[in-house]
Short mmCIF file of C-alpha atoms in Angstrom, two decimals:
data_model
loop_
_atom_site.label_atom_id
_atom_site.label_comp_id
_atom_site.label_asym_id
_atom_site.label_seq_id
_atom_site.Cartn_x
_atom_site.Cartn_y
_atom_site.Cartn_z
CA UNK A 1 45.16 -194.87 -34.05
CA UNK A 2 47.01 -191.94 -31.94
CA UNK A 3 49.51 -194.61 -30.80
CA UNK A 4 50.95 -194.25 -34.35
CA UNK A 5 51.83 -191.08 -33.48
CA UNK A 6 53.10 -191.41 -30.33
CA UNK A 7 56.60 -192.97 -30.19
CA UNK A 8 56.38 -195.20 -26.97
CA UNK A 9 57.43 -199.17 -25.74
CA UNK A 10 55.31 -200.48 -28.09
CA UNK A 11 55.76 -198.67 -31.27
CA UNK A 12 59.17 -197.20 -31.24
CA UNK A 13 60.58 -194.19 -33.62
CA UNK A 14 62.16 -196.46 -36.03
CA UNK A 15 59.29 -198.68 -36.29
CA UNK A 16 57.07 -197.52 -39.41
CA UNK A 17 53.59 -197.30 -39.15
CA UNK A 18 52.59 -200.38 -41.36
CA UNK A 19 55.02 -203.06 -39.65
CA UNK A 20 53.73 -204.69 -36.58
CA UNK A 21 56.61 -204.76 -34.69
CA UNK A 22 60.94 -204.13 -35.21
CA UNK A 23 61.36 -207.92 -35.73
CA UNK A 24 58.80 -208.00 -38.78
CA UNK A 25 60.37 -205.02 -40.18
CA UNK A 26 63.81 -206.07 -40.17
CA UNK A 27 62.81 -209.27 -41.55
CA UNK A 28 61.24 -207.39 -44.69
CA UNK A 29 64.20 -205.15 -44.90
CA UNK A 30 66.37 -208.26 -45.14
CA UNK A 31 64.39 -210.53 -47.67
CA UNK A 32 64.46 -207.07 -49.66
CA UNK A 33 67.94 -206.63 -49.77
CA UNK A 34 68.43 -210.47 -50.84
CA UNK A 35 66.05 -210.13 -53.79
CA UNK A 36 67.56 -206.96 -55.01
CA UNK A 37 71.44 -208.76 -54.21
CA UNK A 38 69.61 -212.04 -56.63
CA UNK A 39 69.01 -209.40 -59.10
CA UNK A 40 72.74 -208.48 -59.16
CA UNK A 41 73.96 -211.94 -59.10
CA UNK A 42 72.40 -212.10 -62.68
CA UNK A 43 73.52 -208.55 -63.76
CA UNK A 44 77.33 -209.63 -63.15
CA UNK A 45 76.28 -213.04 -63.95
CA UNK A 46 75.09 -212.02 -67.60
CA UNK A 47 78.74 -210.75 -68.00
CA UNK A 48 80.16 -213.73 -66.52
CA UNK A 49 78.40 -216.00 -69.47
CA UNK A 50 79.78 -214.30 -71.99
CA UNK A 51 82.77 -214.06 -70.46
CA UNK A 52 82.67 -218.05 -70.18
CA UNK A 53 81.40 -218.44 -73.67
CA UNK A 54 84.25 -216.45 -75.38
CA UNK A 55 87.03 -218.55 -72.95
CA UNK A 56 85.82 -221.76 -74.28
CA UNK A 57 85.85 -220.66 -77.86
CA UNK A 58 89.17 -218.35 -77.80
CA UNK A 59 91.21 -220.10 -74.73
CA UNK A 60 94.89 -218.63 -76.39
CA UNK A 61 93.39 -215.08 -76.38
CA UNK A 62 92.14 -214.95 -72.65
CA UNK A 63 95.64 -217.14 -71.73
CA UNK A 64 97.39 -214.06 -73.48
CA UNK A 65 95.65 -210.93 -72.34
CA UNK A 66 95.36 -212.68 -68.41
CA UNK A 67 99.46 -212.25 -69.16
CA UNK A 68 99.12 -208.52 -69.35
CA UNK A 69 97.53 -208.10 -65.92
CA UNK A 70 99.22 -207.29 -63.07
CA UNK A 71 98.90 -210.60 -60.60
CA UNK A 72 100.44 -208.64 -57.55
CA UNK A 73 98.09 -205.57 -57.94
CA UNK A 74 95.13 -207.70 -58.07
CA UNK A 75 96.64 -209.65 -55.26
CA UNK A 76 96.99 -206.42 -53.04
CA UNK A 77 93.65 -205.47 -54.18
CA UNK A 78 91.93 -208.81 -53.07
CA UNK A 79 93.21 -208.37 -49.94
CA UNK A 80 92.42 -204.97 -49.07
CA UNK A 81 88.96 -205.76 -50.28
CA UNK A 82 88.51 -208.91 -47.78
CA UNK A 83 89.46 -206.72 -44.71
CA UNK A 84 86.92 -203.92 -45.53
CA UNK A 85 84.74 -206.77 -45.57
CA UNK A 86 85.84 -207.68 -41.96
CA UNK A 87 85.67 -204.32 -40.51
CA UNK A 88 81.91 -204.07 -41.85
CA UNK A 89 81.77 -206.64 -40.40
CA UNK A 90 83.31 -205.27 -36.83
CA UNK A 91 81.30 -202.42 -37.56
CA UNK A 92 78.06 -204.23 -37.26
CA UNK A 93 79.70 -206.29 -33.90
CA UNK A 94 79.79 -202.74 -32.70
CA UNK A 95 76.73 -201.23 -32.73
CA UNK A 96 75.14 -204.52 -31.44
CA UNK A 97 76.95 -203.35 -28.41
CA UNK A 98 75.44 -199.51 -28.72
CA UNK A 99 79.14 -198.61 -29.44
CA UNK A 100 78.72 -195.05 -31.07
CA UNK A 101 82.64 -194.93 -31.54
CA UNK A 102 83.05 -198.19 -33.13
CA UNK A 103 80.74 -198.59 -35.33
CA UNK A 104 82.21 -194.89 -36.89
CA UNK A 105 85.48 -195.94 -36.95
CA UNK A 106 85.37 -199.33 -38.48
CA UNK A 107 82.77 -197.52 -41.32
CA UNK A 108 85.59 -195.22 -42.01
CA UNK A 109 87.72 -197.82 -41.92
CA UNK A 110 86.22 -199.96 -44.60
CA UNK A 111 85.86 -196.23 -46.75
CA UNK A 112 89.12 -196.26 -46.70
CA UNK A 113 89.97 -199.27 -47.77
CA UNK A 114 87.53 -199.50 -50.51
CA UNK A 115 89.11 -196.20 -51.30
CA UNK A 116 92.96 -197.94 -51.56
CA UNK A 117 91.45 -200.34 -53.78
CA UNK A 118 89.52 -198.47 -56.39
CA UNK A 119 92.94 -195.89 -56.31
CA UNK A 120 95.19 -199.30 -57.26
CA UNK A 121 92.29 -199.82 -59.97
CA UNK A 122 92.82 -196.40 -61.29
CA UNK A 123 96.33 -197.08 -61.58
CA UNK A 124 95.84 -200.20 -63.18
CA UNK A 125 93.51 -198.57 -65.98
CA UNK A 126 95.63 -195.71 -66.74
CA UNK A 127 98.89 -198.28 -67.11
CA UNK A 128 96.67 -200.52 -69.42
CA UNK A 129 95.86 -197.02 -71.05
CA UNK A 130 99.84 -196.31 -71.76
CA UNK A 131 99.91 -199.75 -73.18
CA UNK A 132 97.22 -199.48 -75.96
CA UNK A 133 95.29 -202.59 -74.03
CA UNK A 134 91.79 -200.27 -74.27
CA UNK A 135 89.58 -201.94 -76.53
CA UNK A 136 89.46 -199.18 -79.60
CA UNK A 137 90.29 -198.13 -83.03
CA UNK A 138 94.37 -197.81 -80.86
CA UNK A 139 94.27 -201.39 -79.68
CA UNK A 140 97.61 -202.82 -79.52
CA UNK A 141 99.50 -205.27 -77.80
CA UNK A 142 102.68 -204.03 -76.21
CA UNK A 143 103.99 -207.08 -76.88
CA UNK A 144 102.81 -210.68 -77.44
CA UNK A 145 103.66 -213.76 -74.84
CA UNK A 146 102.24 -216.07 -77.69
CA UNK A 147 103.31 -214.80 -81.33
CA UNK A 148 100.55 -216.63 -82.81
CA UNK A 149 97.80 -215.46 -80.93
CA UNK A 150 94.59 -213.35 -82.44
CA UNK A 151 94.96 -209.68 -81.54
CA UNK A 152 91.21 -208.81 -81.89
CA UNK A 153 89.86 -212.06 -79.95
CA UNK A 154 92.60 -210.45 -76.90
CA UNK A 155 90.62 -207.19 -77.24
CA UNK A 156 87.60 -209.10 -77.11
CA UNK A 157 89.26 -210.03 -73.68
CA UNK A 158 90.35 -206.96 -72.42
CA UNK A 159 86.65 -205.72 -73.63
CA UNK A 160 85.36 -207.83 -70.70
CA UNK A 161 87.70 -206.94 -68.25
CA UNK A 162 87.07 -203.19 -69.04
CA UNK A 163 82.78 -203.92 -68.31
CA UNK A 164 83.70 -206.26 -65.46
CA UNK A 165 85.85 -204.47 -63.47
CA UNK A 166 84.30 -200.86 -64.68
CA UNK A 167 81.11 -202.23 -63.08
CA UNK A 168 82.38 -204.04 -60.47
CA UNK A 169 84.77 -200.54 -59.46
CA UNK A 170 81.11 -198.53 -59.95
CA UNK A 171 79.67 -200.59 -57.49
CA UNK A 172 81.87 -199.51 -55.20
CA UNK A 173 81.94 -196.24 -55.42
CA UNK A 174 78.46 -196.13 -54.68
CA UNK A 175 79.34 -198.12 -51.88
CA UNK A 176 81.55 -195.40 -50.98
CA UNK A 177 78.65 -192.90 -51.14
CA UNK A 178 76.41 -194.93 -49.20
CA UNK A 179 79.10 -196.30 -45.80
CA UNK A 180 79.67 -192.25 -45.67
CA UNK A 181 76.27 -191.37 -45.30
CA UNK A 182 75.59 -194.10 -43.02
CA UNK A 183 78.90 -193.27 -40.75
CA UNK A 184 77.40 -189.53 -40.82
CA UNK A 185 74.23 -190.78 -39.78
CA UNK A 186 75.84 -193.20 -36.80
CA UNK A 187 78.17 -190.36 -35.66
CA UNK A 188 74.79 -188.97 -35.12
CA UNK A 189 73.58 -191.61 -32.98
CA UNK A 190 71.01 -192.57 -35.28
CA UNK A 191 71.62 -196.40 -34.28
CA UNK A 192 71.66 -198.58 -31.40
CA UNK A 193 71.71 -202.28 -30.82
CA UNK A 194 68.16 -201.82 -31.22
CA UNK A 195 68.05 -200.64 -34.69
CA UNK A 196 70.66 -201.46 -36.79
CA UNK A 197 69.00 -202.35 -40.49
CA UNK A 198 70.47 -199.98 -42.59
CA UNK A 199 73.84 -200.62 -41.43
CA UNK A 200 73.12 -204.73 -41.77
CA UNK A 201 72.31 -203.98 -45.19
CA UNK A 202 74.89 -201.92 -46.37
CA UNK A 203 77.24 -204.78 -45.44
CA UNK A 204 75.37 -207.24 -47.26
CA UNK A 205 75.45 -205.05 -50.33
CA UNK A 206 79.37 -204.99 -49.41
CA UNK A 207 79.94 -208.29 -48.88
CA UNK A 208 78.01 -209.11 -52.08
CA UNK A 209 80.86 -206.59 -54.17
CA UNK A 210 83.34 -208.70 -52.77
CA UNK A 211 82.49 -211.70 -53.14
CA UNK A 212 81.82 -210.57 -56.95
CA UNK A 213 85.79 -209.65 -56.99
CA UNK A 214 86.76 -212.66 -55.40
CA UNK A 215 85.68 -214.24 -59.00
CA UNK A 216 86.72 -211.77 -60.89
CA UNK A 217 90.13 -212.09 -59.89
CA UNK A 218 91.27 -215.69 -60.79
CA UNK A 219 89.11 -215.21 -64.02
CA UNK A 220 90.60 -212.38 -65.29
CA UNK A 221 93.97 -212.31 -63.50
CA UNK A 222 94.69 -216.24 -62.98
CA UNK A 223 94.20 -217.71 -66.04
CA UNK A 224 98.02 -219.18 -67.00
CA UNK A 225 100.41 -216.35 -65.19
CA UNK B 1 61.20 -205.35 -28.64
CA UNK B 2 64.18 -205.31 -30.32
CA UNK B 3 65.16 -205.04 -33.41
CA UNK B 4 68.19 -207.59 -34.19
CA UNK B 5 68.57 -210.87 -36.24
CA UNK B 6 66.78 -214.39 -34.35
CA UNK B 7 69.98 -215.95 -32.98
CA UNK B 8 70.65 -219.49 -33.01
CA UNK B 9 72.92 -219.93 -29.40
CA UNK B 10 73.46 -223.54 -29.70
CA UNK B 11 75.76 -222.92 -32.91
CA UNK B 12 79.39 -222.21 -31.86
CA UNK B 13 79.79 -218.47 -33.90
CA UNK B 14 83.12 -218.61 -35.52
CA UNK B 15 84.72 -214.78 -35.15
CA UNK B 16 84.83 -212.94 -37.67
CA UNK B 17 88.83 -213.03 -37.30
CA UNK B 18 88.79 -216.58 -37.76
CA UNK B 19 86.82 -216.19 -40.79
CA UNK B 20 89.15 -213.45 -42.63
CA UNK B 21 92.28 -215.69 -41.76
CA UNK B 22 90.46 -218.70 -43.51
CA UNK B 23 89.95 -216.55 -46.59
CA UNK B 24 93.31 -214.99 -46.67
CA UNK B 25 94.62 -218.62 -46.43
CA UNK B 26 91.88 -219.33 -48.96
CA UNK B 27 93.68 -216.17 -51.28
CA UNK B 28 97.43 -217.49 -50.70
CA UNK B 29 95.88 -220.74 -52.06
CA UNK B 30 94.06 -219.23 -54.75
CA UNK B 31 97.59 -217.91 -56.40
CA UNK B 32 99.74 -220.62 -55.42
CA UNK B 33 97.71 -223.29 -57.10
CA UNK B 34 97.71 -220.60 -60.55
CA UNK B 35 101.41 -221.02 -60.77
CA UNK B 36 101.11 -224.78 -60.86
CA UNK B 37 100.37 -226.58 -64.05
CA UNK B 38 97.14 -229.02 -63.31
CA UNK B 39 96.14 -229.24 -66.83
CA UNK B 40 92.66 -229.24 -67.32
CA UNK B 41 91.91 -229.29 -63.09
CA UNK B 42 93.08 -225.58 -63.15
CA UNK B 43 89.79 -223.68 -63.70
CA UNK B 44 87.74 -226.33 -61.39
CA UNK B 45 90.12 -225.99 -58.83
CA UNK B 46 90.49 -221.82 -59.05
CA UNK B 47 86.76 -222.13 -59.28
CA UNK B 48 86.35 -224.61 -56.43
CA UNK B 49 88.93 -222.34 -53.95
CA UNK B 50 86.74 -219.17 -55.39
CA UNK B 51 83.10 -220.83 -54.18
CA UNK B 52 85.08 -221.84 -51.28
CA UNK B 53 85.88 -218.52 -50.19
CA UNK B 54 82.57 -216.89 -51.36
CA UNK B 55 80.95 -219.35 -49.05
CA UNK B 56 82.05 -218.45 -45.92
CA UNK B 57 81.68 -214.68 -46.89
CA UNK B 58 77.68 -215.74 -47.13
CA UNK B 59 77.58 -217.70 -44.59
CA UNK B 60 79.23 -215.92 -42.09
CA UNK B 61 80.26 -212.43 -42.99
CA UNK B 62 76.02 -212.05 -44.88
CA UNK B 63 75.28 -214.30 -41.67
CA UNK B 64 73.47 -216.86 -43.84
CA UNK B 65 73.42 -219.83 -41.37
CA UNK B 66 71.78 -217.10 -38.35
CA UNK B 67 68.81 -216.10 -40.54
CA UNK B 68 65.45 -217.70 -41.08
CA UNK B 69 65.40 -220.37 -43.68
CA UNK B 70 63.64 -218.04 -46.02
CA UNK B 71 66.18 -215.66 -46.32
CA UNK B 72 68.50 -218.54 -47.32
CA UNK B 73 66.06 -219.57 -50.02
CA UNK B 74 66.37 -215.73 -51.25
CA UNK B 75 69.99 -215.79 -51.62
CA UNK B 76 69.99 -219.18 -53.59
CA UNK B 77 67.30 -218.40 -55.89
CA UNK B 78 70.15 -215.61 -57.38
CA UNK B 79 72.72 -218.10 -57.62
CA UNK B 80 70.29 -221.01 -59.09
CA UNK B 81 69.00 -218.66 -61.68
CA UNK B 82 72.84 -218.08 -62.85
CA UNK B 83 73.65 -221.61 -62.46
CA UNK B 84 70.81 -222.38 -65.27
CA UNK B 85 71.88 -219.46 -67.28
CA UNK B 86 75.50 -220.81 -67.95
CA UNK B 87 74.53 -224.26 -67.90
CA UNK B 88 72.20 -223.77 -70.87
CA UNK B 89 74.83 -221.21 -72.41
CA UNK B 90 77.79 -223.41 -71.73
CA UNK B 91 76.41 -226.49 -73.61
CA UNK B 92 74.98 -224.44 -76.16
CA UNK B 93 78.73 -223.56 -76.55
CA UNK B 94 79.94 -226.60 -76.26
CA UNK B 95 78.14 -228.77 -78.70
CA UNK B 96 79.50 -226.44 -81.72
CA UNK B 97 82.39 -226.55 -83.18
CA UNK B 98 85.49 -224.89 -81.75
CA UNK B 99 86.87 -221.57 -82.67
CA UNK B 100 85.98 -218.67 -85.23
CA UNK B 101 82.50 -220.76 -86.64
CA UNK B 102 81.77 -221.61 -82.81
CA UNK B 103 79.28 -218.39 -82.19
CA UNK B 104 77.91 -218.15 -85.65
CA UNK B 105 74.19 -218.11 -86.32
CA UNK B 106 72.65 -221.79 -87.82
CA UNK B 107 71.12 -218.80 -90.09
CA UNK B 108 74.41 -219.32 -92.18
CA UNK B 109 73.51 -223.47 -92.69
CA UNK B 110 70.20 -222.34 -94.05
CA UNK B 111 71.49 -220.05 -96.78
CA UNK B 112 73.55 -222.72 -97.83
CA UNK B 113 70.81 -224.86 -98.68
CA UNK B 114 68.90 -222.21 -100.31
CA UNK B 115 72.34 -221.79 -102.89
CA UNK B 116 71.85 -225.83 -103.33
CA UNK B 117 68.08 -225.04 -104.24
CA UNK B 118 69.25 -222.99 -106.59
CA UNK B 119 70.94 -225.35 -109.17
CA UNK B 120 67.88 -227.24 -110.03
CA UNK B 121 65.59 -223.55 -110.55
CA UNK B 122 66.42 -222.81 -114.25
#
């Protein structure tokens, strides 16, 4: 057993001791990140049921608070979230090639962009704030785009988008967290083309946030502008 | 031995620009269409752009169509555990009556019945 020990051709530093070899260990590093991303899909998805269920039943409510959002916000947002997924995405193209540089720069690139887009958020809530639109004993509408329409089933509405986008915006910041470790870690030279994992997985986790917002958007946003 | 993701090199690999242009055109579409009035077709069709675009983030950005058919099997048992979850929900929903009775408890039928018992006690 003192090849364990010994980092060599065979049994490199990355490699831990109870994989057989890299490829087996990125493979279980993979499937584990999927199964834990499956378990999200239902944690947003539990919110996205209920979310459907009170749409069917209240449709003039969700038309009316959907009104109150701001499309072009949400529009900016979307976007800026797609491109941090792309330079992940260029991140990961670099360090295939062992490009130290790179693979920093396009992790501090999608920090910052995930950065721009939970700022705009901010903005967002503390506008919806000025308004009254937080779900409370203050609830009000500013004003109402349908006279007739039920002002607790629209907080009912705005209740979701609070939990939805909260999460969804919590997610990301620990997102946030995580990209700066790992760009600390690759400034560090801590990965090469032939070890990557971490940095795979962080951009599945990322991909998987945006691909959450790309729903959210038309759902909460798109209803009847 | 290295570490990396089995690749497939008879697939042509779209780049990753091609991909982000796709789902920017896929976001122009995804507003345009909400400022048109389809009627019912709306949500299918904001839905349908939305799975659209969510696709090709799994399949190319998560590299999806690269991996071992396993890991594919892992990333649709998520989405085939929600799809049961609303489909059950949904048509729960949807075979009771519309608005403010639509999420009550059958609980309330039963204590009707229970008043009708009542009138032939005493």
């Amino acid at each position: 057993m003192s090849s364990a020990t010994r980092p060599d051709e065979e049994h490199p530093g990355f490699l831990a001791h109870h994989f057989d070899d890299p490829a087996q260990q990125r493979e279980a590093a993979t499937l584990g990140m999927w199964a834990f991303l499956a378990t999200e899909v239902l944690f947003f998805g539990g919110l996205f049921a209920g979310y459907a269920a009170y749409r069917f039943v209240y449709p003039d409510a969700w038309i009316e608070g959907s009104r109150h959002l701001n499309v072009p916000l949400g529009t900016v947002n979307t976007t800026v979230l797609l491109t941090s997924s792309l330079t992940v995405v260029l991140a990961i193209q670099a360090v295939q090639r062992s490009d130290r540089r790179q693979l920093v720069r396009w992790l501090l690139a999608t920090i910052a962009l995930a950065v721009v887009f939970v700022a705009i958020k901010s903005w967002e809530y503390s506008m919806k704030f000025e308004e009254g639109l937080v779900p409370g004993s203050g609830f009000q509408l500013p004003h109402a785009f349908n006279s007739e329409v039920s002002v607790s089933q629209v907080q009912l509405f705005f209740g979701f988008y609070f939990v939805m986008t909260g999460l969804h915006a919590f997610h990301m910041l620990i997102g946030i967290i995580l990209l700066a470790v790992y760009a600390r870690l690759a400034a560090r030279g801590r990965f090469n083309e032939h070890y990557y994992t971490p940095i795979e997985n962080i951009g599945l986790y990322w991909h998987f946030v945006d691909v959450v917002w790309v729903f959210l958007f038309p759902l909460l946003y798109l209803i009847a502008p | 031995m290295t570490d990396i993701a089995p690749h497939d090199h008879k697939h042509h690999v779209p780049s990753p620009y091609t991909v982000f242009a796709l789902l920017l055109l896929l976001l122009l579409a995804t507003v345009g269409v909400a400022y048109i009035d389809l009627g019912v077709f709306g949500l299918p069709v904001a839905l349908g752009i939305a799975i659209t675009k969510a696709g090709l983030i799994l399949a190319y950005f998560m590299h999806l169509v690269h991996e071992k058919s396993l890991v594919r099997v892992f990333a649709f048992a998520g989405f085939a555990s929600l799809a049961i979850l609303l489909i059950i929900l949904l048509a729960d929903v949807n075979a009771r009556h519309k608005g403010e009775a639509a999420l009550r408890s059958p609980a309330d039928s039963v204590c009707r019945l229970n008043e009708v018992n009542d009138l032939g006690a005493g």
